[in-house]
C-alpha positions in Angstrom: 26.2 -34.4 -15.2 25.6 -32.2 -18.2 22.1 -33.6 -18.7 21.2 -32.8 -15.1 22.5 -29.3 -15.5 20.5 -28.9 -18.7 17.3 -30.1 -17.1 17.8 -27.7 -14.2 18.4 -24.8 -16.6 15.1 -25.6 -18.4 13.2 -25.8 -15.1 14.7 -22.5 -14.0 13.8 -20.8 -17.3 10.2 -21.9 -16.9 9.9 -21.1 -13.2 11.7 -17.7 -13.1 8.9 -15.6 -14.8 6.2 -17.2 -12.6 8.3 -16.4 -9.5 8.7 -12.8 -10.6 5.0 -12.4 -11.1 4.3 -14.0 -7.7 6.8 -11.7 -6.0 5.2 -8.6 -7.6 1.7 -9.7 -6.5 2.9 -10.4 -3.0 4.6 -6.9 -2.8 1.3 -5.3 -3.9 -0.7 -7.3 -1.3 1.7 -6.4 1.5 1.8 -2.7 0.6 -2.0 -2.4 0.3 -2.5 -4.2 3.6 0.0 -1.9 5.3 -1.7 1.2 3.8 -5.1 -0.1 4.9 -3.7 -0.6 8.4 -2.2 2.9 8.5 -5.5 4.5 7.3 -7.3 2.7 10.2 -4.6 3.8 12.6 -5.0 7.4 11.5 -8.8 7.2 12.3 -8.1 5.8 15.7 -5.5 8.5 16.4 -8.0 11.2 15.5 -10.7 9.8 17.7 -8.4 9.0 20.7 -6.5 12.3 20.5 -9.6 14.4 19.8 -7.8 16.1 16.9 -7.5 16.0 13.1 -5.0 13.4 11.7 -4.0 13.4 8.0 -2.2 11.1 5.6 -0.5 12.9 2.7 0.1 10.9 -0.5 2.7 11.1 -3.3 3.1 8.7 -6.1 5.8 6.7 -4.3 5.2 7.3 -0.5 2.7 8.5 2.1 3.2 10.4 5.4 1.0 9.5 8.4 0.1 12.4 10.7 2.0 14.9 8.5 0.8 17.9 10.6 1.4 16.2 14.0 4.3 16.2 16.3 5.7 12.8 15.1 5.1 12.3 11.3 5.9 8.9 9.9 6.8 8.4 6.2 6.3 5.1 4.4 7.9 4.3 1.1 6.4 1.9 -1.5 9.9 1.1 -2.6 10.3 -0.9 0.7 8.0 -3.5 -0.9 8.9 -3.2 -4.6 10.6 -0.6 -6.8 7.7 -0.9 -9.3 4.8 0.0 -7.1 3.1 3.4 -7.7 0.1 5.1 -6.0 -2.8 7.1 -7.5 -5.3 9.1 -5.6 -8.0 11.7 -6.1 -6.8 14.1 -3.4 -3.3 14.4 -2.0 -4.4 14.4 1.6 -6.8 12.2 3.5 -7.9 13.9 6.7 -9.8 12.4 9.7 -11.6 14.8 11.9 -11.6 14.4 15.7 -14.9 12.4 15.5 -13.4 9.9 13.0 -15.1 11.3 9.9 -13.1 11.8 6.8 -13.1 13.4 3.4 -14.0 10.7 0.8 -10.9 9.3 -0.9 -9.8 6.4 -3.0 -6.1 5.4 -3.1 -4.9 2.9 -5.7 -1.6 1.0 -5.4 -0.5 -0.6 -8.7 2.4 -2.8 -9.7 4.3 -3.1 -13.0 2.1 -5.9 -14.2 -0.9 -3.6 -14.1 -2.5 -5.3 -11.2 -3.9 -2.9 -8.6 -5.6 -2.7 -5.2 -8.0 0.2 -4.5 -8.7 1.3 -0.9 -11.7 3.7 -0.4 -12.5 5.7 2.6 -16.1 7.0 3.0 -17.4 10.1 4.8 -17.8 8.3 8.1 -14.2 7.1 8.1 -14.6 3.5 7.1 -11.8 2.1 4.9 -12.5 -0.8 2.6 -11.1 -2.5 -0.5 -12.9 -1.8 -3.8 
């Protein structure tokens, strides 16, 4: 019985760091996909409502339609406590025609891995 427990402890010691890295990379992927989805949603809201729609960024969260009647805040800590966000401007604004100010938002995890999402002047969002 002790031999089996010893073997299981060795396997667990080897697998645990790999599992932690996998979990962090999955959290990064989920957070960046959700952010990309919200950026696209903001553009659709701007065109459909014929109004400006903005996303305001902080290092740990972002707010969709911050100036609208129903702002929604999203926290990176919902995915992982180690995710942070970097950006060139604190606000991404879509005009009523769907055009936007050029912006790049980068989501990074504790391992140093990052995903960058860029929005060009015509409002198209894409991964860098």
